[in-house]
XYZ file of N, CA and C in Angstrom:
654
model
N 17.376 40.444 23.441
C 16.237 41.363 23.564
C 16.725 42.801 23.514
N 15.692 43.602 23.169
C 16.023 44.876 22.723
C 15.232 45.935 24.110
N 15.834 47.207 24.233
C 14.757 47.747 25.163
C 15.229 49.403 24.592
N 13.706 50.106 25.025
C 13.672 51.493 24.153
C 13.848 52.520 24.971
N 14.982 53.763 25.144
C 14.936 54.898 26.340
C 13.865 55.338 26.231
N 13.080 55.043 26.731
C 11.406 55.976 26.352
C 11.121 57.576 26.585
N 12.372 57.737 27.107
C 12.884 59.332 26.984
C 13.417 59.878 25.803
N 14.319 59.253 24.984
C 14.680 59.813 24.108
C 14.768 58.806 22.579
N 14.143 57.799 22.708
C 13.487 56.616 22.201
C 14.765 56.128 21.360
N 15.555 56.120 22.260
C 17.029 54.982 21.259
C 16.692 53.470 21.510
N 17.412 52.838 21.058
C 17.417 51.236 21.249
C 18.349 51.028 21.794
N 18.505 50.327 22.639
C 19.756 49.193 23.452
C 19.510 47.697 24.354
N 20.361 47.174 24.279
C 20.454 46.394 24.520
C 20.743 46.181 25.888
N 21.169 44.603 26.366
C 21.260 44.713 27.838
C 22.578 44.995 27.650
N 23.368 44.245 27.075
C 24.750 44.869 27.496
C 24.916 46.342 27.339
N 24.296 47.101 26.468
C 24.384 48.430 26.324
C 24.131 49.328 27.589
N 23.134 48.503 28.110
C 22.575 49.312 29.375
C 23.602 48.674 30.799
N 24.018 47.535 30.855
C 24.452 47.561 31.755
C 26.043 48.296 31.704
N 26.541 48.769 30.474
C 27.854 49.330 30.234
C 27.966 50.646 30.521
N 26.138 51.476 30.305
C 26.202 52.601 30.589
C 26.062 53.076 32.133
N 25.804 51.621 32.544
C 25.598 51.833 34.160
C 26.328 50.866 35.294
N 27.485 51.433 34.969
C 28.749 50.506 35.530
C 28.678 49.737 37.010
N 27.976 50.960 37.455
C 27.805 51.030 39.230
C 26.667 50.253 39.797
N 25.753 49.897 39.006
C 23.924 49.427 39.006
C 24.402 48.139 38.783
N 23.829 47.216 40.058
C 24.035 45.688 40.277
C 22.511 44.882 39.952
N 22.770 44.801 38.748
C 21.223 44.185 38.130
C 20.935 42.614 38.502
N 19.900 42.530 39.001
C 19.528 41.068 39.199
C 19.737 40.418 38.281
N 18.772 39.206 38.349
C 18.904 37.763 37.931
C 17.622 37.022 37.991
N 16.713 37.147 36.653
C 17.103 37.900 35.492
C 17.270 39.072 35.547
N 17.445 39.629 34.726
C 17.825 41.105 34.118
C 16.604 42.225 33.923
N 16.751 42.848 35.094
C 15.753 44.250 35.113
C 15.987 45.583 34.957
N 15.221 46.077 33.481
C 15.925 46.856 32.975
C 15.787 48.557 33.820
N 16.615 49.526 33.814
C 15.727 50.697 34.560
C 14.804 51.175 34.144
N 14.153 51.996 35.635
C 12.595 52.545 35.409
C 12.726 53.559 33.265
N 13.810 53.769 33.153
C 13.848 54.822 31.961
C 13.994 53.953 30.645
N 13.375 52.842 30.861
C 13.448 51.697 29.659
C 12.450 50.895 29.677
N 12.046 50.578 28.591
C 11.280 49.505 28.407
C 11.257 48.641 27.398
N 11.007 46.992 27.352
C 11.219 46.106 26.426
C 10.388 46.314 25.391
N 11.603 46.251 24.304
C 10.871 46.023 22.706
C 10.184 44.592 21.817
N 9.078 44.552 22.300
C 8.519 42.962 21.780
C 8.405 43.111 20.380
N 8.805 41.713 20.003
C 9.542 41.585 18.385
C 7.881 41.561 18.024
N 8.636 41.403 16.441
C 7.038 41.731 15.709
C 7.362 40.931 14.718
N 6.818 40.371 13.679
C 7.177 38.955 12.681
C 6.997 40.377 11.191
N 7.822 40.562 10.508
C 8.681 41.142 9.241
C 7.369 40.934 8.631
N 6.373 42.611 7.986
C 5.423 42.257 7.142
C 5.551 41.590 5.725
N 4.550 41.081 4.723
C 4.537 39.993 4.131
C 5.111 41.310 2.987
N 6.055 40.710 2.129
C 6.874 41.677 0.580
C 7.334 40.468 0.048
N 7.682 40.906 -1.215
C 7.978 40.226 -2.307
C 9.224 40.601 -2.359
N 10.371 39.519 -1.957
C 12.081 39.817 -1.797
C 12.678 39.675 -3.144
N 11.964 39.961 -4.064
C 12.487 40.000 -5.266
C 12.447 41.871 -6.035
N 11.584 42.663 -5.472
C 11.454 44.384 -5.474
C 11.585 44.952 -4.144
N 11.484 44.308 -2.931
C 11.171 45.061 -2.245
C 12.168 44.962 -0.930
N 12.568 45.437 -0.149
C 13.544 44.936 0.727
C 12.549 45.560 2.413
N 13.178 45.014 3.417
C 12.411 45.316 4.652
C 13.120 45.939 5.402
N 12.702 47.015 6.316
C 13.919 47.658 7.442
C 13.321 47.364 8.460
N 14.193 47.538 8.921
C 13.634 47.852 10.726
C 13.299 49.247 10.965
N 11.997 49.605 11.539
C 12.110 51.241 11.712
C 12.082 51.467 13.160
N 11.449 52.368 14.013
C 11.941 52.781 15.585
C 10.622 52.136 16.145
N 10.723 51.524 17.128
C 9.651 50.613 18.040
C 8.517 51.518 17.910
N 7.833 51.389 18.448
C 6.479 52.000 18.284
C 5.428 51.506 19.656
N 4.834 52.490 20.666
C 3.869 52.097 21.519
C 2.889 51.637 20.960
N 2.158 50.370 20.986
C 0.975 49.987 21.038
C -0.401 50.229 21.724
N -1.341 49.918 21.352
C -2.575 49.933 22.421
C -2.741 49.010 23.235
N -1.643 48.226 23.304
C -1.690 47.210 24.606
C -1.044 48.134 25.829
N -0.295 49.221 25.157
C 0.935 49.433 26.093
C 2.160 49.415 26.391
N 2.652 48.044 25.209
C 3.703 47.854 25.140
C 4.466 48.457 24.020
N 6.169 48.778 23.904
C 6.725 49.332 22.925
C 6.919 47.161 21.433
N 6.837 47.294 20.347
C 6.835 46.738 19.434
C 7.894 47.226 18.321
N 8.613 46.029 17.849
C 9.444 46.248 16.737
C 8.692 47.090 15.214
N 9.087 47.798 14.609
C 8.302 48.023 13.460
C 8.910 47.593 12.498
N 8.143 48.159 11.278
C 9.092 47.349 10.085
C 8.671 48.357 8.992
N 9.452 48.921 7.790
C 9.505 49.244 6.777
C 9.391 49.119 5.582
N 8.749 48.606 4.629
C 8.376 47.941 3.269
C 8.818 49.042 2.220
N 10.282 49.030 1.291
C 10.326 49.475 0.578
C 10.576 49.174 -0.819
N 10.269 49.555 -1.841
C 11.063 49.399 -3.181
C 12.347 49.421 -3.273
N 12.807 48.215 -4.102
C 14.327 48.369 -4.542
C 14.285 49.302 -5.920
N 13.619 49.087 -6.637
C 13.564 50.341 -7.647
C 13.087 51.000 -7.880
N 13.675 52.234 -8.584
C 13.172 53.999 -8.885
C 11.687 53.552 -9.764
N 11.619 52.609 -10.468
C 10.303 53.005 -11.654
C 9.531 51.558 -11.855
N 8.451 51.767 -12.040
C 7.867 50.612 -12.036
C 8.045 49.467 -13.163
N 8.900 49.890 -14.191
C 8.977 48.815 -15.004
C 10.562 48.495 -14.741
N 11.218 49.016 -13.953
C 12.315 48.235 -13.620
C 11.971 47.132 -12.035
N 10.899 47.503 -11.499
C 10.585 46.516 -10.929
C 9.661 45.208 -11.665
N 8.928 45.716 -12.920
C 8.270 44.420 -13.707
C 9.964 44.004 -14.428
N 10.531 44.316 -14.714
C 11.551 43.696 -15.474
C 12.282 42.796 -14.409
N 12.475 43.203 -13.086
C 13.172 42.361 -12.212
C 11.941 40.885 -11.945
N 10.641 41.267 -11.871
C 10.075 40.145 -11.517
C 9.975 38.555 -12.868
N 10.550 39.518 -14.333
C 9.719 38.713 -15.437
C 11.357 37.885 -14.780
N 12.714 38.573 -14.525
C 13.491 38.489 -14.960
C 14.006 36.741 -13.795
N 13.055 37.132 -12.411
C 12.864 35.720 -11.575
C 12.011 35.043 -11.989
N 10.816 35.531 -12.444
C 10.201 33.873 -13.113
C 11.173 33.046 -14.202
N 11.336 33.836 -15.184
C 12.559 33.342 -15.734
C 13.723 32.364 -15.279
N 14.236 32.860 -14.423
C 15.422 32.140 -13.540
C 14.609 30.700 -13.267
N 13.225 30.896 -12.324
C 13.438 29.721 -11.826
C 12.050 29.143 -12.837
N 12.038 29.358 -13.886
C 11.681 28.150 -14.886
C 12.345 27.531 -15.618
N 13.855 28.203 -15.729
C 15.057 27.685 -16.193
C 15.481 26.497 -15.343
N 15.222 26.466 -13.920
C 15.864 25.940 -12.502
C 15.120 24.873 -12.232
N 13.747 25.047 -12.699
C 12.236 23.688 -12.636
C 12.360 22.979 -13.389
N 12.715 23.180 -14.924
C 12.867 22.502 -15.959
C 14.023 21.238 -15.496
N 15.204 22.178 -15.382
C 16.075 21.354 -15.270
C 16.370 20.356 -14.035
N 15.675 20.701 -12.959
C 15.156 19.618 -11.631
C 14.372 18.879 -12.047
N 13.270 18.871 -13.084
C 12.528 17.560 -13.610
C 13.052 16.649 -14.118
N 13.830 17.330 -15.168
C 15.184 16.087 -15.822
C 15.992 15.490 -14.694
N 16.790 16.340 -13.978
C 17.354 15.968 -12.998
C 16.960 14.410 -12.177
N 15.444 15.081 -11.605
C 14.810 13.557 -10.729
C 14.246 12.565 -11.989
N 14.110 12.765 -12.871
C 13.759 11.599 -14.183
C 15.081 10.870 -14.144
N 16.286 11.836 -14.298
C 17.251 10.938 -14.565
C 17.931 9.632 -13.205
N 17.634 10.275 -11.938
C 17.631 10.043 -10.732
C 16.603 8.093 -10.424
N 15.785 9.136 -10.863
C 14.984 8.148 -11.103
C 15.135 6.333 -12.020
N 15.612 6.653 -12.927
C 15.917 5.720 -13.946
C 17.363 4.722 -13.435
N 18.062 5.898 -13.026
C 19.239 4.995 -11.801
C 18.868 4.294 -11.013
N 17.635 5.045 -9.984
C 17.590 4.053 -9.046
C 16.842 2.842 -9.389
N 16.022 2.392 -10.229
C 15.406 1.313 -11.172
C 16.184 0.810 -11.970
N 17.047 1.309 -12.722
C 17.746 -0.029 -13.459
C 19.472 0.122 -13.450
N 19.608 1.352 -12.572
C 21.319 1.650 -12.182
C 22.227 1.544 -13.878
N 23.592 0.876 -13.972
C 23.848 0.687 -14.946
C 23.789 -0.927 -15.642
N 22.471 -1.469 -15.405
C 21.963 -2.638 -15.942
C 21.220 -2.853 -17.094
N 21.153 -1.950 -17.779
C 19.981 -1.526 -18.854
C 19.828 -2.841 -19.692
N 21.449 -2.612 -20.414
C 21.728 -3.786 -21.253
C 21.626 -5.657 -20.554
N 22.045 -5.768 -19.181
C 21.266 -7.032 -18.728
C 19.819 -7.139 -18.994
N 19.420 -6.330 -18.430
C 17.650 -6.172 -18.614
C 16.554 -6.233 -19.864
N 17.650 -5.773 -20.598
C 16.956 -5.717 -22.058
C 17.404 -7.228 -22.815
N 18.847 -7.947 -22.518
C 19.087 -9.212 -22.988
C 18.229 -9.879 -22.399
N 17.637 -9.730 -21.197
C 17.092 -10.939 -20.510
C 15.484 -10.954 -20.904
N 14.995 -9.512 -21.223
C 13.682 -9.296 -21.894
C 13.326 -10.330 -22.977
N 14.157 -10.036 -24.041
C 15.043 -10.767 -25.033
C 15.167 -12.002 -25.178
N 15.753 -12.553 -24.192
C 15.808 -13.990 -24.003
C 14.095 -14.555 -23.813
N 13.782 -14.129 -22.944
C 12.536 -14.217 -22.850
C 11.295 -14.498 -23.589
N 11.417 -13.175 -24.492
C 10.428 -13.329 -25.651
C 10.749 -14.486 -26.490
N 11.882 -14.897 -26.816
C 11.853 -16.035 -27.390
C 11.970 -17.437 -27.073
N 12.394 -17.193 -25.513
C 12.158 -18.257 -25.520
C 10.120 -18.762 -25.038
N 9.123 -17.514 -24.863
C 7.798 -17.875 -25.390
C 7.428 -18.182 -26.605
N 8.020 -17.085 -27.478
C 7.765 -17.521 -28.840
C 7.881 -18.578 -29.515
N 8.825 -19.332 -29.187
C 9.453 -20.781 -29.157
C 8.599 -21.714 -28.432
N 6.990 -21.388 -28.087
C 6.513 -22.390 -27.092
C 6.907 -22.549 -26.001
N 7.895 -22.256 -25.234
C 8.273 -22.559 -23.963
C 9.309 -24.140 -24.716
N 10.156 -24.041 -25.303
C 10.645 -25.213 -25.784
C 12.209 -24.854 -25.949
N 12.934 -26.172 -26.539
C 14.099 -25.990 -26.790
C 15.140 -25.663 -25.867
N 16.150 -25.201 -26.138
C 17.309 -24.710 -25.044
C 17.111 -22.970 -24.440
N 17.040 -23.441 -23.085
C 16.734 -22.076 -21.987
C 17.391 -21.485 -22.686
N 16.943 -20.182 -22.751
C 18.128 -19.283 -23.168
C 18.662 -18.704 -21.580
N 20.179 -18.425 -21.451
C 20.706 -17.627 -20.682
C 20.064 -17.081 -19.632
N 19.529 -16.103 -20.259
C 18.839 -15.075 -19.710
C 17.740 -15.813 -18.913
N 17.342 -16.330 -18.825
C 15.787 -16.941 -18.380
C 16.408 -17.985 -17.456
N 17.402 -18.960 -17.552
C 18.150 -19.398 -16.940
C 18.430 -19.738 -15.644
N 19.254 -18.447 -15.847
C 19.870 -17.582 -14.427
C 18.890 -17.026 -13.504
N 18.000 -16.914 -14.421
C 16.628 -16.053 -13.125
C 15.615 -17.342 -12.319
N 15.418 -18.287 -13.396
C 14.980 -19.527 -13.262
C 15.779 -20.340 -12.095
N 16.723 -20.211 -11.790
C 18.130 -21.216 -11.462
C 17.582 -20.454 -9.740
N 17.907 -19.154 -10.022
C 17.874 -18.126 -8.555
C 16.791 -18.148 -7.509
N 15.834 -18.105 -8.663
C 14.232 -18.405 -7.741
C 13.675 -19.990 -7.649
N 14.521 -21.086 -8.445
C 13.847 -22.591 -8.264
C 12.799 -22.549 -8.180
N 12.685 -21.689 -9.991
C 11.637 -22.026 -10.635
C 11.353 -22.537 -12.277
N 10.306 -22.901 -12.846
C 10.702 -23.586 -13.664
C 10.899 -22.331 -14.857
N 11.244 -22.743 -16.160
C 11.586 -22.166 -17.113
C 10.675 -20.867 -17.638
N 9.781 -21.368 -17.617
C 8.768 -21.216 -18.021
C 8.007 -19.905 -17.412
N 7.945 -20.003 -15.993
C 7.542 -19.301 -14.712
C 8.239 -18.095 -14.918
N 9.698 -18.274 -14.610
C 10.407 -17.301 -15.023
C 10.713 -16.407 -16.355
N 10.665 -17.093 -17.512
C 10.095 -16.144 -18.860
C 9.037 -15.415 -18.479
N 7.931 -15.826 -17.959
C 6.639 -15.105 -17.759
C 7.301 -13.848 -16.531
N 7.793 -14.030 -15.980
C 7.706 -13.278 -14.774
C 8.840 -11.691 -15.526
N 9.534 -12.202 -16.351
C 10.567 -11.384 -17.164
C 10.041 -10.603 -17.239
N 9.048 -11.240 -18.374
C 8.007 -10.411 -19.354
C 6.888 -9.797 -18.241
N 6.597 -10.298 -17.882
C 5.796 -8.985 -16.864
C 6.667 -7.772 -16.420
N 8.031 -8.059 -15.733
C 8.405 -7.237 -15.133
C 8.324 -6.533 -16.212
N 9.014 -6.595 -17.557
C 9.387 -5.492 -18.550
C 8.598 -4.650 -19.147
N 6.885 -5.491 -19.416
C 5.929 -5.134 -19.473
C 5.752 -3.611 -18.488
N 5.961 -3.918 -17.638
C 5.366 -2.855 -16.260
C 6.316 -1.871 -16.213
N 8.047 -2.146 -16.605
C 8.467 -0.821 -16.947
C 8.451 -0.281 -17.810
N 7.697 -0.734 -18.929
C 7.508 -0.093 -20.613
C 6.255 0.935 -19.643
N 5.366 0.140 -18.874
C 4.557 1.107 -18.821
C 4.753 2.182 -17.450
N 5.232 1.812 -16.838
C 6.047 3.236 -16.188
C 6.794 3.958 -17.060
N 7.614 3.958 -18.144
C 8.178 4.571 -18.639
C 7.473 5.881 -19.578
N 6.372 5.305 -19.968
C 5.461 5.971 -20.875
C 4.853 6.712 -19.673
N 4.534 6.290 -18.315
C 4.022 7.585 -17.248
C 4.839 8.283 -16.991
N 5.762 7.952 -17.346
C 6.924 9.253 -16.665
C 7.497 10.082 -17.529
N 7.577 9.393 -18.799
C 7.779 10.593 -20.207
C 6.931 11.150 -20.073
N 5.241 10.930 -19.989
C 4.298 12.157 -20.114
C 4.068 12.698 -18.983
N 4.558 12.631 -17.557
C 4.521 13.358 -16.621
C 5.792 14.383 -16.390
N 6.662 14.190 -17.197
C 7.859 14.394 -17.204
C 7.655 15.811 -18.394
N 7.410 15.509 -19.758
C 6.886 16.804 -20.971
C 5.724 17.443 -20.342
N 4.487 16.890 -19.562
C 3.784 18.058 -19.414
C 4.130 18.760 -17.959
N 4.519 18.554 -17.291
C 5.238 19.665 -16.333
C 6.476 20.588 -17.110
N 6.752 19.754 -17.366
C 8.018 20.948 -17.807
C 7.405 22.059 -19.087
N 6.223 21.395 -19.821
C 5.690 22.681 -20.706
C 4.570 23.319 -19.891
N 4.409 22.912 -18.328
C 3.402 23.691 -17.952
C 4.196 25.000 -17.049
N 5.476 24.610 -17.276
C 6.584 25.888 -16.479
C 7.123 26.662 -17.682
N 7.171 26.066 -18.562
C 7.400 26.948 -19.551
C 6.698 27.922 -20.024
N 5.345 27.566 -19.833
C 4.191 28.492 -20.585
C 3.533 29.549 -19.073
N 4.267 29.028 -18.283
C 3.453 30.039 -16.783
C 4.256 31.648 -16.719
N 3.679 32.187 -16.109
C 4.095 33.679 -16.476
C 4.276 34.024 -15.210
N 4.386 33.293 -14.008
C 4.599 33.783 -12.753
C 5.195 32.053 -11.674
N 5.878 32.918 -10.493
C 6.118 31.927 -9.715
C 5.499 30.807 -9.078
N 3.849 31.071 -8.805
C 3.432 30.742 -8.461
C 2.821 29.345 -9.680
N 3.005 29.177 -10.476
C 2.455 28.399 -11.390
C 3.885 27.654 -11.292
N 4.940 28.301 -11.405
C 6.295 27.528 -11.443
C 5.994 26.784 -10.254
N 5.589 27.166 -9.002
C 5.735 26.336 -7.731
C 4.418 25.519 -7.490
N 3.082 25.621 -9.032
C 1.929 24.689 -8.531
C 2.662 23.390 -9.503
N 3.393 23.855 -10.714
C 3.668 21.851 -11.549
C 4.807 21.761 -10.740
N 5.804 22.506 -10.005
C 6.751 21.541 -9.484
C 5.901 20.775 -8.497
N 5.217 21.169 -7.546
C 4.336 20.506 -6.410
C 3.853 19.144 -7.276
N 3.042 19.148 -8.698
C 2.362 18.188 -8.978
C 3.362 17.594 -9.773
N 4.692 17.717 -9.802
C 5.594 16.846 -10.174
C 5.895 15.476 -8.986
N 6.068 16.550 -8.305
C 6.807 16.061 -6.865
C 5.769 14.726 -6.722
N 4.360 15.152 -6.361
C 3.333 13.992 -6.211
C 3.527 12.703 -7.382
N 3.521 12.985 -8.484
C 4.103 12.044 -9.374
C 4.870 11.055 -8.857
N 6.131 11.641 -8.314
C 6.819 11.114 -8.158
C 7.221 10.080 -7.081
N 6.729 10.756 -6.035
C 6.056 9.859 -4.495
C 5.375 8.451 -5.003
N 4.388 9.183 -5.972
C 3.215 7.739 -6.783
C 3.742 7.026 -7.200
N 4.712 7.401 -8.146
C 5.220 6.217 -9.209
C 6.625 5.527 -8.529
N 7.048 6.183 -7.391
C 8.345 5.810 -6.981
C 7.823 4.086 -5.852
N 6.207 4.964 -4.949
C 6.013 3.287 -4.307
C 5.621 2.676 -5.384
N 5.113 2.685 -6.561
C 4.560 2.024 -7.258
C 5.865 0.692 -7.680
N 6.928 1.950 -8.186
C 8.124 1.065 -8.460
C 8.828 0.369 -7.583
N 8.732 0.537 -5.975
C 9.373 0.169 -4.903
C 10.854 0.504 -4.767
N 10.846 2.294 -5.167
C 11.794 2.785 -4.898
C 12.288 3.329 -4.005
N 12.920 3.218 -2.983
C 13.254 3.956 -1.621
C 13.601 5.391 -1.456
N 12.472 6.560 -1.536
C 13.020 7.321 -1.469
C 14.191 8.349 -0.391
């Protein structure tokens, strides 16, 4: 905590005050002298930390009575188009930074669903289709097999169940390519932060959706 000489309106602290008053046996808590009074903080007015920077300026009496922290709102630059050039110059940055966090959790994404199994998944698709196409006849293939063998179920059951699963990630895949291109061209084409921070938000939801959908643990 801060407290103000209300005589000559400096700031100090407690240790400041009790250093200047070597001899003065201050209670418990800490009571400051009659020639001081506490500076109640004040919450930093609202600026844009990309032009503008904040100071602290000298406490200030209120109409409550009490002394209050103040605060200072200034420009970081001399002219106003070096402050539009600094702002184009952060949207910029972080549509460069959104873009590449969408790819990022797409790619994230695709790990945690098929890790490095792609090629099992796609033989066993594979196996699958033919062995429907085939009537449900002839020699199991492999693929259908092993999945058949695991769940003690019949051949058949398990082709079907393949083909669904694969079915359902063809069609997650197609939700997430187009949730995936239109966020990232809706950050591309925004001209301010705030549009950068409304498609990352409706990325994010996407992703919550399609992740229980997939029964992915986030």
């Amino acid at each position: 905590m801060n407290y103000i000489n209300t005589t000559i309106l400096t700031l100090h602290s407690e240790a400041d005050i009790r250093a200047d008053n070597p001899n003065t046996s201050f209670g418990n808590p800490f009571v400051a002298p009659q020639a001081y009074a506490l500076v109640f903080p004040s919450p930093q007015p609202a600026h844009n930390p990309v032009i503008q920077r904040v100071q602290a300026a000298p406490p200030a009496q209120t109409a409550k009575g009490h002394y209050e922290q103040q605060w200072i709102v200034s420009s970081m630059f001399a002219t106003q188009a070096e402050e539009e050039a600094a702002i184009a110059a952060d949207v910029q940055s972080k549509r460069v930074a959104a873009v590449m966090q969408i790819d990022v959790d797409t790619d994230a994404l695709y790990g945690a669903v098929l890790g490095n199994r792609t090629e099992e998944y796609t033989s066993a698709a594979n196996d699958a289709q033919a062995y429907k196409s085939a009537g449900y006849t002839g020699t199991v293939p492999p693929g259908v097999q092993s999945w058949a063998t695991a769940k003690s179920w019949t051949a058949t059951k398990a082709a079907d169940d393949i083909l669904a699963t694969a079915a359902a990630w063809v069609g997650a895949q197609n939700a997430i390519r187009a949730a995936r291109l239109l966020r990232k061209e809706q950050v591309r084409a925004t001209t301010n932060t705030k549009g950068v921070a409304d498609a990352l938000a409706a990325w994010a939801g996407f992703l919550t959706y399609i992740k229980k959908m997939l029964g992915v643990v986030a």
